[in-house]
Short mmCIF file of C-alpha atoms in Angstrom, two decimals:
data_model
loop_
_atom_site.label_atom_id
_atom_site.label_comp_id
_atom_site.label_asym_id
_atom_site.label_seq_id
_atom_site.Cartn_x
_atom_site.Cartn_y
_atom_site.Cartn_z
CA UNK A 4 0.00 0.00 0.00
CA UNK A 5 2.81 2.37 0.98
CA UNK A 6 4.69 1.52 -2.22
CA UNK A 7 1.62 2.25 -4.30
CA UNK A 8 1.25 5.64 -2.63
CA UNK A 9 4.87 6.54 -3.29
CA UNK A 10 4.56 5.37 -6.89
CA UNK A 11 1.44 7.48 -7.37
CA UNK A 12 3.16 10.49 -5.86
CA UNK A 13 6.11 9.98 -8.17
CA UNK A 14 3.91 9.65 -11.25
CA UNK A 15 1.84 12.70 -10.39
CA UNK A 16 4.14 15.21 -8.65
CA UNK A 17 2.39 18.12 -6.96
CA UNK A 18 -1.02 16.67 -7.89
CA UNK A 19 -2.54 17.86 -4.61
CA UNK A 20 -1.19 21.36 -5.20
CA UNK A 21 -2.97 21.82 -8.51
CA UNK A 22 -6.17 23.27 -7.13
CA UNK A 23 -7.93 26.49 -8.08
CA UNK A 24 -7.35 28.01 -4.64
CA UNK A 25 -3.63 27.25 -4.63
CA UNK A 26 -3.25 28.63 -8.13
CA UNK A 27 -4.99 31.79 -6.93
CA UNK A 28 -2.64 31.92 -3.92
CA UNK A 29 0.33 31.79 -6.28
CA UNK A 30 -1.11 34.67 -8.30
CA UNK A 31 -1.57 36.71 -5.12
CA UNK A 32 1.98 35.95 -3.98
CA UNK A 33 3.33 36.95 -7.39
CA UNK A 34 1.53 40.30 -7.50
CA UNK A 35 2.04 41.20 -3.84
CA UNK A 36 5.49 39.68 -3.27
CA UNK A 37 6.82 43.00 -1.91
CA UNK A 38 3.89 43.65 0.44
CA UNK A 39 4.49 43.59 4.19
CA UNK A 40 3.09 40.70 6.20
CA UNK A 41 0.04 42.56 7.49
CA UNK A 42 -0.96 43.73 4.02
CA UNK A 43 -0.39 40.26 2.58
CA UNK A 44 -2.69 38.77 5.20
CA UNK A 45 -5.39 41.35 4.35
CA UNK A 46 -5.07 40.57 0.64
CA UNK A 47 -5.42 36.81 1.13
CA UNK A 48 -8.29 37.29 3.61
CA UNK A 49 -10.16 39.43 1.07
CA UNK A 50 -9.74 36.66 -1.50
CA UNK A 51 -11.42 34.14 0.81
CA UNK A 52 -14.20 36.60 1.72
CA UNK A 53 -14.88 37.14 -1.97
CA UNK A 54 -14.82 33.41 -2.59
CA UNK A 55 -17.38 32.90 0.19
CA UNK A 56 -19.62 35.68 -1.14
CA UNK A 57 -19.48 34.17 -4.64
CA UNK A 58 -20.58 30.84 -3.20
CA UNK A 59 -23.36 32.61 -1.33
CA UNK A 60 -24.53 34.40 -4.50
CA UNK A 61 -24.61 31.12 -6.41
CA UNK A 62 -26.68 29.52 -3.63
CA UNK A 63 -29.13 32.45 -3.64
CA UNK A 64 -29.52 32.15 -7.42
CA UNK A 65 -30.39 28.47 -6.96
CA UNK A 66 -32.97 29.33 -4.28
CA UNK A 67 -34.47 32.05 -6.49
CA UNK A 68 -34.74 29.63 -9.40
CA UNK A 69 -36.49 27.00 -7.27
CA UNK A 70 -38.71 28.90 -4.84
CA UNK A 71 -39.24 32.53 -5.87
CA UNK A 72 -42.57 33.52 -7.39
CA UNK A 73 -42.45 34.02 -11.17
CA UNK A 74 -43.41 37.69 -10.78
CA UNK A 75 -40.31 38.47 -8.69
CA UNK A 76 -37.92 35.95 -10.22
CA UNK A 77 -36.61 38.24 -12.99
CA UNK A 78 -35.76 41.06 -10.55
CA UNK A 79 -33.96 38.76 -8.14
CA UNK A 80 -32.10 37.08 -10.98
CA UNK A 81 -30.96 40.55 -12.08
CA UNK A 82 -29.86 41.55 -8.55
CA UNK A 83 -28.10 38.28 -7.72
CA UNK A 84 -26.63 37.76 -11.19
CA UNK A 85 -25.22 41.30 -11.27
CA UNK A 86 -23.80 40.86 -7.78
CA UNK A 87 -22.17 37.59 -8.80
CA UNK A 88 -20.60 39.17 -11.89
CA UNK A 89 -19.26 42.13 -9.91
CA UNK A 90 -17.87 39.83 -7.20
CA UNK A 91 -16.05 37.79 -9.84
CA UNK A 92 -14.66 41.02 -11.29
CA UNK A 93 -13.55 42.18 -7.84
CA UNK A 94 -11.76 38.87 -7.24
CA UNK A 95 -10.05 39.19 -10.63
CA UNK A 96 -8.87 42.67 -9.66
CA UNK A 97 -7.43 41.30 -6.42
CA UNK A 98 -5.65 38.50 -8.28
CA UNK A 99 -4.28 41.05 -10.76
CA UNK A 100 -2.70 43.25 -8.09
CA UNK A 101 -5.42 45.89 -7.52
CA UNK A 102 -6.17 45.19 -3.89
CA UNK A 103 -7.65 48.57 -2.86
CA UNK A 104 -9.93 48.76 -5.90
CA UNK A 105 -11.03 45.19 -5.30
CA UNK A 106 -11.74 45.89 -1.63
CA UNK A 107 -13.86 48.98 -2.22
CA UNK A 108 -15.70 47.27 -5.09
CA UNK A 109 -16.64 44.44 -2.74
CA UNK A 110 -17.75 46.78 0.07
CA UNK A 111 -19.79 48.94 -2.33
CA UNK A 112 -21.46 45.92 -3.88
CA UNK A 113 -22.40 44.45 -0.51
CA UNK A 114 -23.94 47.80 0.34
CA UNK A 115 -25.90 48.17 -2.89
CA UNK A 116 -27.00 44.55 -3.36
CA UNK A 117 -29.03 44.09 -0.14
CA UNK A 118 -30.52 47.57 -0.46
CA UNK A 119 -31.71 46.81 -4.00
CA UNK A 120 -33.62 43.83 -2.59
CA UNK A 121 -34.91 45.83 0.39
CA UNK A 122 -36.20 48.68 -1.76
CA UNK A 123 -37.81 46.25 -4.18
CA UNK A 124 -39.72 44.60 -1.34
CA UNK A 125 -40.56 48.03 0.03
CA UNK A 126 -42.05 49.14 -3.30
CA UNK A 127 -44.10 45.94 -3.49
CA UNK A 128 -45.25 46.47 0.11
CA UNK A 129 -44.66 42.80 0.65
CA UNK A 130 -43.27 43.35 4.10
CA UNK A 131 -40.45 40.85 3.60
CA UNK A 132 -37.76 42.14 5.94
CA UNK A 133 -35.36 39.20 5.47
CA UNK A 134 -33.13 41.11 2.96
CA UNK A 135 -32.52 43.61 5.76
CA UNK A 136 -30.36 41.03 7.53
CA UNK A 137 -27.73 41.29 4.80
CA UNK A 138 -26.95 44.94 5.53
CA UNK A 139 -24.55 43.74 8.23
CA UNK A 140 -22.23 42.24 5.59
CA UNK A 141 -20.55 45.50 4.39
CA UNK A 142 -20.21 46.63 8.02
CA UNK A 143 -18.31 43.49 8.96
CA UNK A 144 -16.18 43.58 5.80
CA UNK A 145 -15.27 47.18 6.64
CA UNK A 146 -14.36 46.12 10.18
CA UNK A 147 -11.99 43.47 8.82
CA UNK A 148 -10.13 45.65 6.32
CA UNK A 149 -10.67 49.37 6.89
CA UNK A 150 -10.03 51.80 9.73
CA UNK A 151 -12.50 52.39 12.56
CA UNK A 152 -13.97 55.72 11.45
CA UNK A 153 -15.29 54.52 8.04
CA UNK A 154 -16.73 51.48 9.79
CA UNK A 155 -18.69 53.69 12.23
CA UNK A 156 -20.00 55.91 9.45
CA UNK A 157 -21.15 52.92 7.44
CA UNK A 158 -22.91 51.43 10.48
CA UNK A 159 -24.66 54.74 11.19
CA UNK A 160 -25.68 55.07 7.52
CA UNK A 161 -27.09 51.55 7.37
CA UNK A 162 -29.00 51.85 10.67
CA UNK A 163 -30.33 55.31 9.85
CA UNK A 164 -31.53 54.21 6.41
CA UNK A 165 -33.33 51.20 7.89
CA UNK A 166 -34.97 53.39 10.54
CA UNK A 167 -36.14 55.83 7.86
CA UNK A 168 -37.51 52.95 5.81
CA UNK A 169 -39.38 51.63 8.82
CA UNK A 170 -40.92 55.03 9.63
CA UNK A 171 -42.07 55.62 6.04
CA UNK A 172 -43.59 52.17 5.51
CA UNK A 173 -47.40 52.42 5.79
CA UNK A 174 -47.63 48.74 6.61
CA UNK A 175 -45.06 48.78 9.41
CA UNK A 176 -47.73 48.17 12.07
CA UNK A 177 -48.38 44.70 10.64
CA UNK A 178 -44.77 43.61 11.13
CA UNK A 179 -42.31 43.70 13.98
CA UNK A 180 -39.92 46.10 12.27
CA UNK A 181 -38.48 47.34 15.55
CA UNK A 182 -37.32 43.86 16.54
CA UNK A 183 -35.78 43.37 13.13
CA UNK A 184 -33.99 46.70 13.43
CA UNK A 185 -32.70 45.87 16.92
CA UNK A 186 -31.56 42.44 15.75
CA UNK A 187 -29.64 43.96 12.85
CA UNK A 188 -28.06 46.58 15.12
CA UNK A 189 -26.96 44.07 17.77
CA UNK A 190 -25.69 41.58 15.18
CA UNK A 191 -23.77 44.31 13.38
CA UNK A 192 -22.29 45.58 16.63
CA UNK A 193 -21.18 42.16 17.86
CA UNK A 194 -19.81 41.08 14.50
CA UNK A 195 -18.02 44.39 14.03
CA UNK A 196 -16.46 44.31 17.50
CA UNK A 197 -15.33 40.71 16.97
CA UNK A 198 -13.80 41.49 13.59
CA UNK A 199 -12.12 44.63 14.91
CA UNK A 200 -10.65 42.88 17.98
CA UNK A 201 -9.35 39.98 15.87
CA UNK A 202 -7.76 42.40 13.43
CA UNK A 203 -6.06 44.35 16.21
CA UNK A 204 -4.80 41.15 17.83
CA UNK A 205 -3.40 40.01 14.51
CA UNK A 206 -1.70 43.38 14.01
CA UNK A 207 -0.08 43.08 17.44
CA UNK A 208 1.01 39.54 16.59
CA UNK A 209 2.54 40.73 13.33
CA UNK A 210 4.27 43.60 15.15
CA UNK A 211 5.75 41.15 17.67
CA UNK A 212 6.86 38.83 14.90
CA UNK A 213 8.48 41.69 12.98
CA UNK A 214 10.27 42.81 16.14
CA UNK A 215 11.48 39.24 16.70
CA UNK A 216 12.62 39.01 13.07
CA UNK A 217 14.48 42.30 13.44
CA UNK A 218 16.17 41.05 16.62
CA UNK A 219 17.15 37.82 14.89
CA UNK A 220 18.63 39.81 12.00
CA UNK A 221 20.61 41.94 14.44
CA UNK A 222 21.95 38.83 16.16
CA UNK A 223 22.80 37.39 12.74
CA UNK A 224 24.70 40.58 11.85
CA UNK A 225 26.59 40.44 15.14
CA UNK A 226 27.55 36.84 14.40
CA UNK A 227 28.81 37.44 10.85
CA UNK A 228 30.19 41.01 10.90
CA UNK A 229 33.36 42.52 12.24
CA UNK A 230 32.42 45.10 14.90
CA UNK A 231 35.14 47.63 13.99
CA UNK A 232 34.68 47.81 10.21
CA UNK A 233 31.20 46.41 9.60
CA UNK A 234 32.69 44.04 7.04
CA UNK A 235 31.88 40.34 7.11
CA UNK A 236 34.02 38.11 9.29
CA UNK A 237 35.70 34.78 8.55
CA UNK A 238 32.61 32.86 9.60
CA UNK A 239 30.59 34.46 6.83
CA UNK A 240 33.55 34.03 4.48
CA UNK A 241 33.40 30.26 5.07
CA UNK A 242 29.63 30.28 4.46
CA UNK A 243 30.18 32.13 1.18
CA UNK A 244 32.83 29.62 0.09
CA UNK A 245 30.45 26.78 0.91
CA UNK A 246 27.79 28.31 -1.34
CA UNK A 247 30.27 28.83 -4.18
CA UNK A 248 31.71 25.34 -4.08
CA UNK A 249 28.26 23.74 -3.94
CA UNK A 250 27.68 25.02 -7.47
CA UNK A 251 28.75 22.89 -10.41
CA UNK A 252 31.15 25.42 -11.93
CA UNK A 253 32.25 28.01 -9.36
CA UNK A 254 33.91 31.09 -10.84
CA UNK A 255 35.13 33.96 -8.70
CA UNK A 256 38.28 35.90 -7.86
CA UNK A 257 39.90 36.52 -4.49
CA UNK A 258 41.78 39.65 -3.47
CA UNK A 259 43.77 39.46 -0.23
CA UNK A 260 44.71 42.97 0.90
CA UNK A 261 47.36 43.60 3.56
CA UNK A 262 48.21 47.09 4.86
CA UNK A 263 51.99 47.47 4.74
CA UNK A 264 53.85 48.13 8.00
CA UNK A 265 50.63 48.55 9.92
CA UNK A 266 52.38 47.78 13.21
CA UNK A 267 54.53 50.86 12.66
CA UNK A 268 51.35 52.96 12.27
CA UNK A 269 50.06 51.64 15.58
CA UNK A 270 53.39 52.18 17.35
CA UNK A 271 53.85 55.69 15.95
CA UNK A 272 50.35 57.16 16.06
CA UNK A 273 48.54 54.92 18.55
CA UNK A 274 45.90 52.24 18.32
CA UNK A 275 43.01 54.70 17.96
CA UNK A 276 44.64 56.06 14.80
CA UNK A 277 45.25 52.48 13.68
CA UNK A 278 41.57 51.65 14.13
CA UNK A 279 40.64 54.70 12.07
CA UNK A 280 42.99 53.60 9.28
CA UNK A 281 41.44 50.11 9.30
CA UNK A 282 37.97 51.66 9.03
CA UNK A 283 39.01 53.90 6.13
CA UNK A 284 40.54 50.96 4.27
CA UNK A 285 37.33 49.01 4.87
CA UNK A 286 35.38 51.93 3.39
CA UNK A 287 37.54 51.85 0.26
CA UNK A 288 36.96 48.12 -0.13
CA UNK A 289 33.22 48.46 0.40
CA UNK A 290 32.93 51.16 -2.27
CA UNK A 291 35.06 49.14 -4.70
CA UNK A 292 32.87 46.03 -4.79
CA UNK A 293 29.49 45.25 -6.29
CA UNK A 294 26.40 44.38 -4.27
CA UNK A 295 26.83 40.66 -4.90
CA UNK A 296 30.54 40.64 -3.93
CA UNK A 297 31.73 40.01 -0.38
CA UNK A 298 34.27 41.98 1.65
CA UNK A 299 35.66 40.28 4.78
CA UNK A 300 38.09 41.28 7.48
CA UNK A 301 40.46 38.34 7.35
CA UNK A 302 42.79 39.38 10.18
CA UNK A 303 44.03 42.45 12.02
CA UNK A 304 45.15 44.42 8.97
CA UNK A 305 44.23 41.89 6.29
CA UNK A 306 41.11 41.83 4.17
CA UNK A 307 39.66 39.36 1.70
CA UNK A 308 37.39 40.24 -1.23
CA UNK A 309 35.31 37.57 -2.96
CA UNK A 310 34.39 38.86 -6.41
CA UNK A 311 31.64 36.72 -7.89
CA UNK A 312 31.95 35.93 -11.60
CA UNK A 313 35.09 38.06 -11.93
CA UNK A 314 37.89 36.99 -14.27
CA UNK A 315 41.66 37.43 -13.67
CA UNK A 316 42.05 40.63 -15.73
CA UNK A 317 39.15 42.40 -14.06
CA UNK A 318 40.37 41.26 -10.65
CA UNK A 319 43.86 42.68 -11.30
CA UNK A 320 42.38 45.99 -12.45
CA UNK A 321 40.22 46.13 -9.33
CA UNK A 322 43.23 45.36 -7.11
CA UNK A 323 45.36 48.11 -8.67
CA UNK A 324 42.56 50.64 -8.19
CA UNK A 325 42.24 49.66 -4.51
CA UNK A 326 46.02 49.97 -4.05
CA UNK A 327 45.95 53.50 -5.51
CA UNK A 328 43.02 54.53 -3.29
CA UNK A 329 44.80 53.27 -0.17
CA UNK A 330 47.88 55.34 -1.13
CA UNK A 331 45.69 58.45 -0.91
CA UNK A 332 44.95 57.88 2.78
CA UNK A 333 46.72 60.45 4.96
CA UNK A 334 47.58 58.90 8.30
CA UNK A 335 48.23 62.16 10.19
CA UNK A 336 47.66 65.55 8.47
CA UNK A 337 49.99 67.22 11.04
CA UNK A 338 52.97 64.98 10.21
CA UNK A 339 54.82 66.25 7.12
CA UNK A 340 57.45 63.51 7.30
CA UNK A 341 55.17 60.50 7.11
CA UNK A 342 55.41 58.02 4.28
CA UNK A 343 52.25 57.26 2.24
CA UNK A 344 50.12 54.37 3.41
CA UNK A 345 50.52 51.39 1.09
CA UNK A 346 49.09 47.92 0.70
CA UNK A 347 50.17 44.63 -0.82
CA UNK A 348 47.51 42.65 -2.66
CA UNK A 349 47.41 39.04 -3.79
CA UNK A 350 44.99 37.91 -6.50
CA UNK A 351 43.74 34.39 -7.24
CA UNK A 352 40.95 33.04 -9.38
CA UNK A 353 38.76 29.99 -9.09
CA UNK A 354 38.96 27.58 -10.90
CA UNK A 355 42.23 28.80 -12.45
CA UNK A 356 44.27 28.59 -9.22
CA UNK A 357 42.25 26.09 -7.19
CA UNK A 358 38.90 24.35 -6.94
CA UNK A 359 38.42 24.12 -3.18
CA UNK A 360 38.32 26.52 -0.25
CA UNK A 361 41.75 25.58 1.08
CA UNK A 362 43.34 25.51 -2.36
CA UNK A 363 42.11 28.95 -3.42
CA UNK A 364 43.07 30.47 -0.05
CA UNK A 365 46.57 29.01 -0.36
CA UNK A 366 46.80 30.47 -3.86
CA UNK A 367 45.85 33.99 -2.86
CA UNK A 368 48.01 33.75 0.27
CA UNK A 369 51.00 32.74 -1.86
CA UNK A 370 50.38 35.70 -4.18
CA UNK A 371 50.24 38.10 -1.22
CA UNK A 372 53.42 36.62 0.21
CA UNK A 373 55.15 37.14 -3.15
CA UNK A 374 53.97 40.77 -3.22
CA UNK A 375 55.57 41.35 0.17
CA UNK A 376 58.75 39.56 -0.82
CA UNK A 377 59.02 41.74 -3.94
CA UNK A 378 59.06 44.94 -1.91
CA UNK A 379 55.40 45.50 -0.90
CA UNK A 380 53.05 48.14 -2.33
CA UNK A 381 52.25 46.00 -5.35
CA UNK A 382 49.68 43.58 -6.80
CA UNK A 383 50.70 40.01 -7.61
CA UNK A 384 48.58 37.31 -9.26
CA UNK A 385 48.86 33.70 -8.20
CA UNK A 386 50.68 31.38 -10.57
CA UNK A 387 49.90 27.73 -11.07
CA UNK A 388 47.15 25.47 -9.78
CA UNK A 389 47.08 25.01 -6.02
CA UNK A 390 45.63 22.05 -4.14
CA UNK A 391 44.40 21.67 -0.58
CA UNK A 392 47.59 19.82 0.36
CA UNK A 393 49.92 22.54 -0.93
CA UNK A 394 52.14 24.13 1.66
CA UNK A 395 51.16 27.61 2.83
CA UNK A 396 53.94 30.14 2.12
CA UNK A 397 53.88 31.53 5.63
CA UNK A 398 51.91 31.03 8.80
CA UNK A 399 49.70 33.77 10.12
#
């Protein structure tokens, strides 16, 4: 039995998902993908309200066809059929990304539809007050989606119009209009209060969830960012490497940047000045990369750039531009004897110089080591293909 179920699932993947409602949900998600959580909930809720009202209109049409007197059947078919068509149009607007228009179309229809039936019965003097019960629908829809003040005005308008209708009906003495009016008022009030309270509770829940999400993001940033520079740390660097090497054909370049003689800067000008220099170098690196590149603080005065989809020539050009920008940093404006700040940069490219995390790091480390050995303040590209077992040029 279990094997048959698995076979059926394999033959018909996602069969259960191919329903009209789920297709509509996908349309809503596509059109409102940038909406905040509260708005998205309101949009999806409106869809289900409209779906319920469409089902209700279809049921009323069936009742009219079966039980309504022939003299009134045409009018009720017109009222219910028009309402059904407008509801379908409002749902289509919602699915097409016009939420506000769809909402107000639904509210307006649920205001006009019941009143068309009420006024028709009033003109016939039939005394049928059952259509009056449906005037609570737009009030409750307003309570679910719209602010409090419009909801109050709509409730006052509906109640006042019903009271005026009752007072002007010559046959009101034959029917208990007052009880009907009180029933409608109490039902509207209770339904409105319930809808309003539920909406407010949901808004508070969403606010709490957003606050929790924000806190989680802050904790995530603390875990993956260097506190001094705001650049990513080695933990995030390893995560980025993992993502790259999970792909079938990783292609990226590494730039390892080392500030020359940084210990001398600290010893001469103090650690606070050294921290400022590190921050300024980090700013240069941040402005030099694209939004999908990654800048990490690799060590005290060492930085690593992961340039996604960048070839060797472009990486070398980028490295030379960074070296020139670092040379423009003035360590101490009051010191006329200071030497310019310089940096040595190693460049490696995956897959040209290695196809694993350790191999590509050894390649860029070897290039940086060669830049320092050649006199510093220069850019050197890695030569050869490195492997994970290759010996690191120097230990950090």
